[in-house]
Short mmCIF file of C-alpha atoms in Angstrom, two decimals:
data_model
loop_
_atom_site.label_atom_id
_atom_site.label_comp_id
_atom_site.label_asym_id
_atom_site.label_seq_id
_atom_site.Cartn_x
_atom_site.Cartn_y
_atom_site.Cartn_z
CA MET A 1 99.71 2.55 130.66
CA THR A 2 97.50 4.95 128.01
CA ASN A 3 99.65 7.95 125.77
CA PRO A 4 99.23 10.90 127.82
CA GLU A 5 98.64 12.66 124.06
CA GLN A 6 96.19 10.61 123.22
CA SER A 7 94.18 11.48 126.23
CA SER A 8 90.74 13.09 126.73
CA TRP A 9 92.66 15.23 129.74
CA PRO A 10 92.99 18.97 128.80
CA LYS A 11 96.64 20.32 127.13
CA LEU A 12 97.85 22.05 129.89
CA PHE A 13 97.81 18.59 132.56
CA ARG A 14 98.67 16.03 129.29
CA ARG A 15 102.20 18.25 129.11
CA LEU A 16 102.73 18.80 133.19
CA SER A 17 102.33 14.47 132.82
CA LEU A 18 104.99 14.55 130.13
CA THR A 19 107.80 16.86 131.96
CA GLY A 20 106.87 14.60 135.43
CA GLY A 21 104.52 17.21 137.30
CA SER A 22 104.76 20.08 138.86
CA ASP A 23 108.55 20.49 140.07
CA LYS A 24 109.73 20.15 136.34
CA LYS A 25 107.66 23.48 135.25
CA ASP A 26 110.66 25.09 134.72
CA LYS A 27 112.04 22.54 132.74
CA TRP A 28 108.78 22.42 130.50
CA ARG A 29 109.23 26.09 130.12
CA GLY A 30 111.69 26.20 128.31
CA THR A 31 110.80 23.74 125.10
CA LEU A 32 108.43 26.44 124.65
CA SER A 33 110.02 28.96 121.76
CA GLN A 34 110.39 32.55 122.49
CA ASP A 35 109.16 33.62 119.54
CA PRO A 36 106.73 32.27 118.10
CA GLN A 37 106.20 32.13 114.21
CA LEU A 38 102.74 33.79 113.30
CA PRO A 39 101.01 31.84 110.26
CA ILE A 40 101.55 34.21 107.58
CA ARG A 41 97.94 36.06 106.54
CA PRO A 42 96.86 35.55 102.47
CA THR A 43 96.71 38.85 101.76
CA SER A 44 95.12 37.70 97.56
CA HIS A 45 91.41 38.75 99.21
CA LEU A 46 92.48 42.36 98.71
CA TYR A 47 93.01 45.19 96.74
CA GLN A 48 96.55 45.56 95.08
CA PRO A 49 97.00 46.84 91.83
CA GLN A 50 100.53 45.41 90.55
CA ASP A 51 100.58 48.14 88.41
CA ILE A 52 100.53 51.20 91.56
CA TRP A 53 101.85 49.17 94.37
CA THR A 54 105.12 47.65 93.03
CA ASP A 55 106.73 50.71 91.00
CA ASN A 56 109.15 52.10 92.37
CA ASN A 57 108.56 55.19 91.25
CA ARG A 58 105.59 55.33 93.48
CA GLN A 59 104.66 58.80 95.05
CA ASP A 60 103.51 59.09 98.61
CA THR A 61 100.34 60.89 98.28
CA PHE A 62 97.46 60.67 97.02
CA THR A 63 97.24 63.79 94.76
CA GLU A 64 100.31 63.29 92.91
CA MET A 65 98.89 60.59 91.46
CA ASN A 66 98.08 60.80 87.44
CA THR A 67 94.28 60.88 86.79
CA GLN A 68 94.83 57.62 84.94
CA ASP A 69 95.48 55.65 88.05
CA ILE A 70 92.88 57.52 89.81
CA SER A 71 90.11 56.76 87.36
CA TYR A 72 91.52 52.94 87.80
CA LEU A 73 90.76 53.06 91.53
CA ILE A 74 87.79 54.16 90.77
CA GLU A 75 86.63 51.38 88.83
CA GLU A 76 88.10 48.53 90.53
CA GLN A 77 85.84 49.38 94.16
CA GLN A 78 82.85 49.68 92.09
CA ARG A 79 83.58 46.42 90.78
CA LEU A 80 84.25 44.94 94.43
CA PHE A 81 81.32 46.63 95.24
CA ASP A 82 78.66 45.36 92.59
CA GLU A 83 80.45 41.95 93.33
CA VAL A 84 79.44 41.70 97.67
CA LYS A 85 75.91 43.12 97.14
CA GLN A 86 75.05 40.76 94.03
CA ASN A 87 76.38 37.94 96.65
CA GLN A 88 74.49 39.32 99.56
CA HIS A 89 71.59 39.38 97.54
CA THR A 90 69.44 36.34 98.76
CA VAL A 91 66.28 36.48 96.10
CA THR A 92 67.01 37.16 93.00
CA ARG A 93 64.73 37.43 90.51
CA THR A 94 64.92 34.25 88.21
CA ASP A 95 64.68 32.58 92.19
CA ALA A 96 61.41 34.21 92.55
CA TYR A 97 60.25 33.45 88.85
CA GLU A 98 60.72 29.44 89.39
CA HIS A 99 59.04 29.49 92.47
CA HIS A 100 55.87 30.75 91.76
CA GLY A 101 56.21 28.86 88.31
CA SER A 102 55.93 25.81 90.59
CA THR A 103 51.87 26.67 91.20
CA GLY A 104 50.72 26.88 88.18
CA SER A 105 50.66 30.31 87.80
CA ALA A 106 51.81 32.47 84.56
CA LYS A 107 55.71 33.04 84.48
CA GLY A 108 56.74 36.68 86.67
CA SER A 109 53.59 37.02 87.76
CA LEU A 110 54.85 37.62 91.29
CA LYS A 111 57.07 40.88 92.09
CA ALA A 112 60.87 40.09 92.57
CA ASP A 113 61.38 41.80 95.73
CA VAL A 114 59.12 39.93 97.94
CA ASP A 115 60.18 36.88 99.40
CA ALA A 116 57.42 33.32 99.54
CA LYS A 117 57.96 33.15 103.11
CA PRO A 118 55.16 34.32 105.48
CA PRO A 119 57.55 37.84 107.05
CA THR A 120 56.11 37.59 110.17
CA THR A 121 54.97 34.37 112.73
CA ASP A 122 52.19 37.01 114.61
CA ARG A 123 48.77 35.79 114.83
CA VAL A 124 47.48 39.23 114.71
CA ALA A 125 49.94 40.76 111.57
CA GLU A 126 47.83 44.64 111.34
CA PHE A 127 45.65 45.89 113.29
CA ARG A 128 45.19 49.92 112.92
CA LEU A 129 42.80 52.58 112.44
CA VAL A 130 43.11 54.72 108.56
CA ILE A 131 41.80 58.26 109.15
CA PRO A 132 42.41 60.38 105.57
CA ASP A 133 44.66 63.06 105.78
CA GLY A 134 41.29 65.67 104.76
CA VAL A 135 39.78 64.80 107.69
CA ARG A 136 41.89 64.38 110.55
CA ASN A 137 44.28 67.68 108.84
CA MET A 138 40.73 69.64 109.11
CA THR A 139 38.82 71.36 111.67
CA GLN A 140 35.16 70.08 112.28
CA HIS A 141 32.03 71.94 112.43
CA PRO A 142 28.09 70.98 113.34
CA GLY A 143 26.88 69.18 110.48
CA ASP A 144 30.47 67.84 109.33
CA ARG A 145 30.62 64.13 108.47
CA ILE A 146 34.07 62.17 109.90
CA VAL A 147 34.84 59.62 107.87
CA GLY A 148 37.57 56.50 107.67
CA SER A 149 38.63 52.99 108.14
CA VAL A 150 39.42 49.79 110.49
CA VAL A 151 42.21 47.90 108.85
CA ILE A 152 42.74 43.77 110.65
CA THR A 153 45.44 41.34 108.70
CA VAL A 154 45.40 38.13 110.79
CA THR A 155 48.27 35.48 109.60
CA LYS A 156 45.77 32.26 110.96
CA PRO A 157 42.25 31.56 111.42
CA THR A 158 41.00 33.63 115.14
CA LYS A 159 38.43 33.38 117.17
CA GLY A 160 37.07 36.75 118.02
CA GLN A 161 34.33 38.63 119.88
CA ARG A 162 33.57 41.36 118.82
CA ILE A 163 35.77 44.59 116.39
CA ARG A 164 34.36 47.94 118.39
CA LEU A 165 35.21 51.60 117.01
CA HIS A 166 34.79 54.52 120.16
CA PHE A 167 34.46 58.40 119.49
CA LEU A 168 34.77 59.41 123.16
CA GLY A 169 34.26 64.37 123.69
CA HIS A 170 36.28 64.90 127.16
CA GLN A 171 36.61 67.57 129.01
CA ARG A 172 39.28 68.02 132.05
CA VAL A 173 39.30 70.77 134.29
CA HIS A 174 41.95 71.49 137.49
CA LEU A 175 40.20 73.20 140.20
CA LYS A 176 42.34 75.18 143.16
CA ASP A 177 41.43 73.60 145.84
CA PRO A 178 39.54 76.74 148.63
CA THR A 179 38.99 74.32 151.24
CA THR A 180 42.29 73.23 152.16
CA GLN A 181 44.32 74.95 155.35
CA SER A 182 48.17 74.38 153.68
CA PRO A 183 50.45 76.71 152.06
CA ILE A 184 50.73 75.17 149.27
CA PRO A 185 48.32 75.33 146.37
CA SER A 186 46.43 71.70 145.87
CA PHE A 187 44.09 70.90 142.88
CA VAL A 188 40.61 68.68 141.76
CA VAL A 189 40.88 67.63 139.01
CA SER A 190 37.09 67.61 137.50
CA GLU A 191 35.77 65.29 134.68
CA TYR A 192 33.15 65.47 132.44
CA LYS A 193 32.01 63.40 129.37
CA LEU A 194 30.44 65.36 126.70
CA PHE A 195 29.17 62.00 124.99
CA ASP A 196 30.89 58.10 124.32
CA LYS A 197 29.74 57.00 121.25
CA ARG A 198 30.22 52.92 120.73
CA LEU A 199 29.44 50.72 117.66
CA VAL A 200 30.55 47.23 117.01
CA ILE A 201 31.16 46.97 112.90
CA TRP A 202 32.06 42.91 112.87
CA GLY A 203 31.17 40.48 115.72
CA ASP A 204 28.60 39.38 118.10
CA LYS A 205 27.05 42.60 120.04
CA SER A 206 25.67 40.74 123.25
CA LEU A 207 29.46 38.82 123.34
CA THR A 208 27.50 35.48 123.47
CA SER A 209 28.86 33.46 120.22
CA VAL A 210 32.44 33.52 118.97
CA ASP A 211 33.30 34.44 115.59
CA VAL A 212 36.51 33.47 113.21
CA LEU A 213 38.16 35.68 111.18
CA SER A 214 39.92 34.22 108.06
CA PRO A 215 43.58 34.87 107.68
CA GLY A 216 44.26 37.92 105.14
CA THR A 217 43.05 41.72 105.77
CA LEU A 218 40.05 42.88 106.35
CA THR A 219 39.49 46.44 105.89
CA ILE A 220 35.68 47.61 107.11
CA PRO A 221 34.90 51.52 106.42
CA PHE A 222 32.63 53.89 108.96
CA SER A 223 31.56 57.30 109.33
CA ILE A 224 30.22 59.71 112.20
CA LYS A 225 28.10 61.95 111.29
CA LEU A 226 27.88 65.50 114.13
CA PRO A 227 24.61 67.04 115.07
CA GLN A 228 23.88 70.08 114.79
CA VAL A 229 25.22 71.17 118.07
CA ASN A 230 27.89 73.34 119.11
CA TYR A 231 30.50 71.29 121.20
CA PRO A 232 33.61 73.01 123.56
CA SER A 233 36.61 73.67 120.99
CA SER A 234 39.83 71.30 120.86
CA MET A 235 41.86 73.02 122.85
CA LYS A 236 45.35 72.77 125.88
CA ARG A 237 45.92 74.23 128.69
CA GLU A 238 48.62 73.13 130.93
CA SER A 239 46.94 72.59 134.53
CA VAL A 240 43.69 74.86 133.64
CA CYS A 241 41.65 72.77 131.26
CA LYS A 242 41.58 70.17 128.62
CA VAL A 243 38.52 69.02 125.59
CA LYS A 244 39.73 65.61 123.56
CA TYR A 245 37.57 64.12 120.49
CA LEU A 246 39.09 60.99 120.07
CA VAL A 247 38.74 58.42 117.79
CA TRP A 248 39.81 54.77 117.96
CA ALA A 249 39.12 50.49 117.62
CA GLU A 250 39.05 47.90 119.93
CA PHE A 251 39.51 44.28 118.32
CA GLU A 252 38.01 41.32 121.98
CA ARG A 253 39.02 38.52 121.56
CA PRO A 254 38.86 35.09 124.00
CA GLY A 255 40.90 34.67 126.76
CA THR A 256 41.58 31.66 129.16
CA PHE A 257 40.61 33.66 132.26
CA LYS A 258 39.86 36.85 130.78
CA ASP A 259 39.43 38.48 127.55
CA HIS A 260 41.60 39.99 125.69
CA VAL A 261 41.83 43.18 123.98
CA MET A 262 43.41 45.00 121.42
CA ARG A 263 43.36 48.27 120.46
CA THR A 264 44.37 51.23 117.78
CA HIS A 265 46.33 54.34 117.91
CA ARG A 266 44.09 57.04 118.91
CA GLU A 267 43.59 59.19 117.09
CA GLU A 268 42.45 62.91 117.20
CA ILE A 269 39.70 64.86 116.18
CA HIS A 270 39.37 69.25 116.25
CA ILE A 271 36.36 70.08 116.43
CA GLU A 272 35.60 73.98 116.49
CA PRO A 273 31.63 75.31 117.03
CA TYR A 274 29.94 77.72 115.14
CA VAL A 275 29.80 81.29 116.70
CA TYR A 276 27.35 84.00 115.06
CA PRO A 277 27.78 87.38 115.67
CA THR A 278 25.28 88.74 118.27
CA ARG A 279 25.71 92.78 116.18
CA PRO A 280 26.26 93.42 112.70
CA TYR A 281 29.70 94.93 111.76
CA ASP A 282 29.85 98.50 114.02
CA SER A 283 33.02 101.02 115.10
CA VAL A 284 33.76 100.62 119.24
CA HIS A 285 34.42 104.56 120.76
CA ILE A 286 36.31 104.28 124.00
CA ALA A 287 37.05 107.27 126.62
CA SER A 288 38.49 106.54 129.80
CA VAL A 289 41.06 107.88 132.62
CA LEU A 290 43.67 105.39 133.58
CA SER A 291 45.07 104.83 137.03
CA SER A 292 48.69 103.25 136.81
CA ARG A 293 48.49 99.01 138.60
CA GLN A 294 52.16 99.78 140.20
CA GLU A 295 51.07 101.69 143.20
CA GLY A 296 55.08 101.59 144.22
CA SER A 297 55.86 104.30 141.47
CA ALA A 298 56.15 107.90 141.65
CA ALA A 299 54.22 108.58 139.26
CA ALA A 300 51.40 106.48 140.67
CA HIS A 301 50.56 109.16 142.92
CA LEU A 302 50.93 111.72 140.56
CA VAL A 303 49.32 111.53 137.27
CA ALA A 304 47.31 109.38 134.66
CA VAL A 305 46.53 108.91 131.59
CA ARG A 306 43.49 109.87 129.98
CA MET A 307 42.53 107.65 126.79
CA THR A 308 40.67 108.03 123.67
CA ALA A 309 40.88 105.70 121.36
CA MET A 310 38.20 103.75 118.58
CA LEU A 311 38.06 100.16 117.21
CA SER A 312 36.59 99.10 113.74
CA SER A 313 35.24 96.18 111.90
CA LEU A 314 33.54 94.93 115.13
CA PRO A 315 33.14 92.26 115.45
CA VAL A 316 35.74 90.08 114.63
CA VAL A 317 36.25 87.01 112.57
CA ALA A 318 39.23 84.90 113.86
CA GLY A 319 42.47 85.92 110.67
CA ASP A 320 40.22 89.24 110.22
CA CYS A 321 42.21 92.47 110.88
CA ILE A 322 41.06 95.07 113.71
CA SER A 323 41.75 98.70 112.72
CA TYR A 324 42.68 101.48 115.34
CA ARG A 325 43.32 104.41 116.47
CA VAL A 326 44.39 105.98 119.71
CA GLU A 327 45.91 109.02 122.10
CA ALA A 328 46.87 109.11 125.31
CA SER A 329 48.01 111.70 127.40
CA THR A 330 49.39 112.34 130.97
CA VAL A 331 47.22 113.51 133.13
CA PRO A 332 46.80 114.89 137.07
CA GLN A 333 45.48 112.50 139.69
CA ASP A 334 44.72 115.60 141.71
CA PRO A 335 45.25 118.53 140.08
CA SER A 336 45.22 120.09 143.55
CA LYS A 337 48.30 118.46 144.29
CA VAL A 338 50.23 118.55 140.92
CA HIS A 339 51.78 121.43 139.35
CA SER A 340 52.08 122.29 135.59
CA ALA A 341 55.65 122.22 135.65
CA ASP A 342 55.94 119.04 137.43
CA LEU A 343 53.22 117.34 135.37
CA SER A 344 54.96 117.80 131.65
CA LYS A 345 58.22 115.74 132.45
CA TYR A 346 55.89 112.44 132.88
CA VAL A 347 55.22 111.37 129.48
CA VAL A 348 53.80 108.19 127.53
CA LYS A 349 56.62 106.34 125.57
CA GLN A 350 55.55 103.17 125.00
CA ALA A 351 51.46 101.71 124.23
CA ARG A 352 50.76 97.92 123.40
CA ILE A 353 47.60 96.17 122.42
CA VAL A 354 47.39 92.43 123.94
CA ILE A 355 44.74 90.04 123.11
CA VAL A 356 43.51 87.91 126.37
CA GLU A 357 41.92 84.56 126.97
CA LYS A 358 39.65 84.68 129.69
CA LEU A 359 38.44 81.01 131.00
CA ASP A 360 35.79 80.08 133.59
CA VAL A 361 35.26 76.71 134.52
CA SER A 362 33.72 75.75 137.32
CA GLY A 363 33.00 72.21 139.57
CA LEU A 364 31.99 70.31 142.17
CA ILE A 365 34.50 70.09 145.27
CA GLN A 366 33.39 67.98 147.96
CA GLY A 367 29.98 68.61 147.00
CA VAL A 368 29.43 72.11 146.17
CA GLU A 369 30.45 74.15 143.50
CA TYR A 370 33.41 76.88 143.00
CA PRO A 371 33.84 79.01 140.02
CA GLN A 372 37.41 79.93 139.25
CA HIS A 373 38.40 82.34 136.26
CA TYR A 374 42.41 81.88 134.36
CA ARG A 375 43.28 85.21 132.66
CA THR A 376 46.47 84.16 129.99
CA ASP A 377 47.99 86.97 127.00
CA ILE A 378 47.78 85.43 123.71
CA PHE A 379 49.25 87.89 121.76
CA THR A 380 51.05 90.80 122.12
CA THR A 381 51.57 93.84 119.16
CA ALA A 382 53.28 96.80 120.08
CA MET A 383 51.92 100.02 118.58
CA PRO A 384 54.04 102.24 116.92
CA PRO A 385 53.69 106.22 117.46
CA ALA A 386 52.42 108.19 114.94
CA LEU A 387 54.58 111.66 113.53
CA HIS A 388 53.51 114.66 115.23
CA LYS A 389 54.41 118.03 116.60
CA ASP A 390 53.12 117.75 120.07
CA ASN A 391 55.47 115.06 122.17
CA SER A 392 53.01 115.43 124.59
CA THR A 393 50.30 112.76 123.54
CA PHE A 394 50.86 109.54 121.99
CA ILE A 395 48.86 108.72 118.52
CA SER A 396 48.92 105.14 116.78
CA ASN A 397 47.17 104.52 114.07
CA GLY A 398 47.60 100.63 112.31
CA GLU A 399 45.17 97.22 112.75
CA ILE A 400 45.96 93.99 114.35
CA ARG A 401 45.38 90.63 113.20
CA VAL A 402 43.05 88.43 115.35
CA PRO A 403 45.17 84.83 115.37
CA LEU A 404 43.00 81.91 112.88
CA ASP A 405 43.09 79.75 116.33
CA LEU A 406 40.73 82.00 119.15
CA CYS A 407 37.16 80.17 119.01
CA PRO A 408 34.92 81.27 121.59
CA PHE A 409 32.08 78.76 123.48
CA ASP A 410 30.50 78.12 125.85
CA GLY A 411 30.20 74.88 128.03
CA LYS A 412 29.05 73.64 130.97
CA GLN A 413 31.80 73.12 133.38
CA LEU A 414 34.30 75.53 131.29
CA SER A 415 33.17 78.92 128.28
CA ARG A 416 36.36 81.16 126.36
CA ARG A 417 35.54 84.28 126.01
CA TYR A 418 38.67 86.94 124.85
CA GLU A 419 39.81 90.63 125.64
CA LEU A 420 41.74 93.54 124.25
CA ARG A 421 43.92 95.13 127.30
CA PHE A 422 45.54 98.33 126.30
CA GLU A 423 48.35 99.37 128.07
CA PHE A 424 50.64 102.42 128.13
CA ASP A 425 54.48 102.76 129.58
CA VAL A 426 54.85 106.14 131.30
CA VAL A 427 58.36 107.69 132.07
CA ASP A 428 60.22 110.96 134.51
CA SER A 429 62.17 112.51 131.19
CA GLY A 430 63.23 114.37 134.22
CA SER A 431 65.05 111.85 135.64
CA LEU A 432 68.51 112.50 136.25
CA LEU A 433 69.46 109.46 134.90
CA ASP A 434 67.27 109.66 132.18
CA LYS A 435 69.74 107.94 129.52
CA VAL A 436 70.50 105.31 132.15
CA ILE A 437 67.31 104.13 133.67
CA ARG A 438 63.38 105.97 133.67
CA GLN A 439 61.09 105.32 136.30
CA THR A 440 58.19 103.45 134.67
CA SER A 441 54.63 103.26 135.10
CA THR A 442 52.26 101.06 133.18
CA TYR A 443 48.38 101.52 132.60
CA ASP A 444 46.13 99.18 131.14
CA HIS A 445 42.12 99.22 130.47
CA LEU A 446 40.57 96.07 129.08
CA VAL A 447 37.74 95.87 127.01
CA PRO A 448 35.42 93.16 126.15
CA LEU A 449 36.50 91.22 121.63
CA GLU A 450 33.48 89.53 120.26
CA VAL A 451 35.52 87.13 117.99
CA CYS A 452 33.19 84.84 115.69
CA THR A 453 33.40 82.44 112.82
CA ILE A 454 30.28 83.75 110.97
CA SER A 455 31.22 86.50 109.21
CA PRO A 456 28.45 89.35 110.32
CA ASN A 457 28.33 90.04 106.07
CA LYS A 458 26.51 87.47 106.07
CA PHE A 459 23.27 89.08 107.91
CA SER A 460 21.02 92.27 107.77
CA ARG A 461 20.15 94.50 110.63
CA GLU A 462 17.03 92.65 110.55
CA ALA A 463 18.49 90.05 111.32
CA TYR A 464 19.92 90.71 114.96
CA GLN A 465 16.67 92.97 116.30
CA ASN A 466 14.38 89.86 114.58
CA ALA A 467 12.10 91.58 112.41
CA TYR A 468 11.60 88.60 109.89
CA ALA A 469 8.20 87.22 110.22
CA ASP A 470 9.39 83.81 109.23
CA GLU A 471 11.59 83.80 111.79
CA SER A 472 13.92 82.64 109.57
CA LEU A 473 16.15 84.97 109.49
CA ASN A 474 17.07 85.83 112.98
CA ILE A 475 19.93 85.25 114.65
CA SER A 476 18.66 84.28 117.27
CA ASN A 477 17.23 80.94 115.36
CA ILE A 478 19.65 80.59 113.53
CA ALA A 479 22.18 79.82 116.29
CA LEU A 480 22.99 76.90 117.11
CA PRO A 481 22.33 75.85 120.91
CA SER A 482 24.95 74.12 123.09
CA HIS A 483 25.88 70.86 123.69
CA TYR A 484 24.65 70.90 127.22
CA SER A 485 20.59 72.36 126.29
CA ASP A 486 20.07 69.78 123.02
CA PRO A 487 20.57 66.14 123.40
CA SER A 488 21.55 64.78 120.16
CA GLU A 489 24.77 63.41 119.47
CA PRO A 490 26.89 62.01 117.15
CA ARG A 491 25.92 59.02 114.43
CA MET A 492 27.98 56.58 113.75
CA ARG A 493 27.88 54.00 110.98
CA ILE A 494 29.28 51.22 108.77
CA GLY A 495 30.23 52.67 105.64
CA GLY A 496 28.63 56.08 104.26
CA TRP A 497 31.30 57.27 102.38
CA GLU A 498 33.06 55.66 98.75
CA LEU A 499 35.44 53.00 100.50
CA GLU A 500 33.59 50.02 100.27
CA ARG A 501 34.36 46.87 102.52
CA SER A 502 36.73 44.42 101.58
CA PHE A 503 39.04 41.23 102.21
CA ALA A 504 42.70 40.57 101.03
CA LYS A 505 43.73 36.23 101.15
CA TRP A 506 46.97 35.88 102.95
CA ASP A 507 49.57 35.19 100.78
CA SER A 508 52.81 36.82 98.88
CA SER A 509 50.12 39.86 96.75
CA ASN A 510 48.32 40.83 99.67
CA PRO A 511 49.42 44.50 100.22
CA THR A 512 50.22 43.86 104.01
CA TRP A 513 52.66 40.80 103.49
CA ILE A 514 54.37 42.67 100.53
CA ALA A 515 54.92 45.95 103.09
CA MET A 516 55.88 43.90 106.01
CA ALA A 517 58.77 41.94 103.70
CA LYS A 518 60.44 45.10 102.04
CA LYS A 519 60.58 46.42 105.88
CA LYS A 520 62.42 43.28 106.70
CA GLY A 521 64.41 43.04 103.86
CA VAL A 522 65.80 46.55 104.27
CA GLN A 523 66.27 45.79 108.04
#
């Protein structure tokens, strides 16, 4: 009979067989130790300075230790940290030199922090679009040049059909569907391509042949020349419209059932048109009597606001200031119904200037074109009242700075204009609850605001009157055409700037190899 201790049975069954089966479990349990002794834990690897922890007169608090003991602790901890760091460092400078020296190259020619083993096993280690910061962070205008490069790194010989560059101008508008009978409004999205340019920068244009990329990093520069045409400005308004200009690259590879397409990230280019002034610098005088837009208030049926204003430095360039002088006072809506005593308690208390963005969109809905209009307040400033003796008249002098991102344009399905809105708050100063609550009525007036990107100071008054015989300085001939009236499109080409086409082999001196190896070492 085989000895149970030498059997391959589990330990529990071997012990049960020695005790005669399950009927003697109590006897088997009695043989176990009730207080097992745990093995002694080795403490040689722990930090235990003998001169501190074995001292019987050691203080219990760390703050009561002397300066010499604290400095000793710091030195010991630093020494242990350096030892652990040295043991974890797998690639040493000597190893890197010896490995590279075995290939017959000069000693010390390989960087110490780069391992000789490839940092990745992916066939396409890198495929990206590079736009210089000086181009990506600047606004492009008609006639400007956009430059960049496409970088692709492969670790093995890779078959490919072509690398293609895309430059897309895209416009999208949201239209409220007037044909729906539902109480919940529905919207229709209308899209329009401003242009869609493509350029093959590597491979076969017709996709009839397959080329092979050698292992390494290939850098292909490109440039895009914008035409002398005004495209809509880059913008985004939620649930209203969107205008984007995107650049990206695609790498097409043959597959078993279908071709594989790898894309880079889409780089957005900010484009603005050249907007020329339609008249020289001038002042605008405004005189109007305003009615309240709050029909339910008491003041709306009794009083109106007489406003006189003067605006200078118009048309304005984005980023410049507009000088203004505004006077406002209350007058009766119907002189036969309002007594002078009742009119004196209504005063203009506050006034504001608001820059309004006006968007005109249009699109086809079920074959019919519907125009729609949107107005949005984009900038508001309060007009501080000037000190004067007559409290019944509100007077304010000052300047308002136009934001830098204002740029009007005229597109096929989208156009943008600006307006100035003057707002006046009329309060009932004779109310019993004057200190707590006021009955306020708001009066407003809209004035068109002409914003341009070219200063009117660059042209004389004759230029706006088409008085030049050669027509070289007339505004009507200088102003650029809109994109829908001129067939010109952006031109793309390989190269076109100081960066040249280059190729670096896939080895430990490749920039991509070094960057990925360092990133892998950090992780």
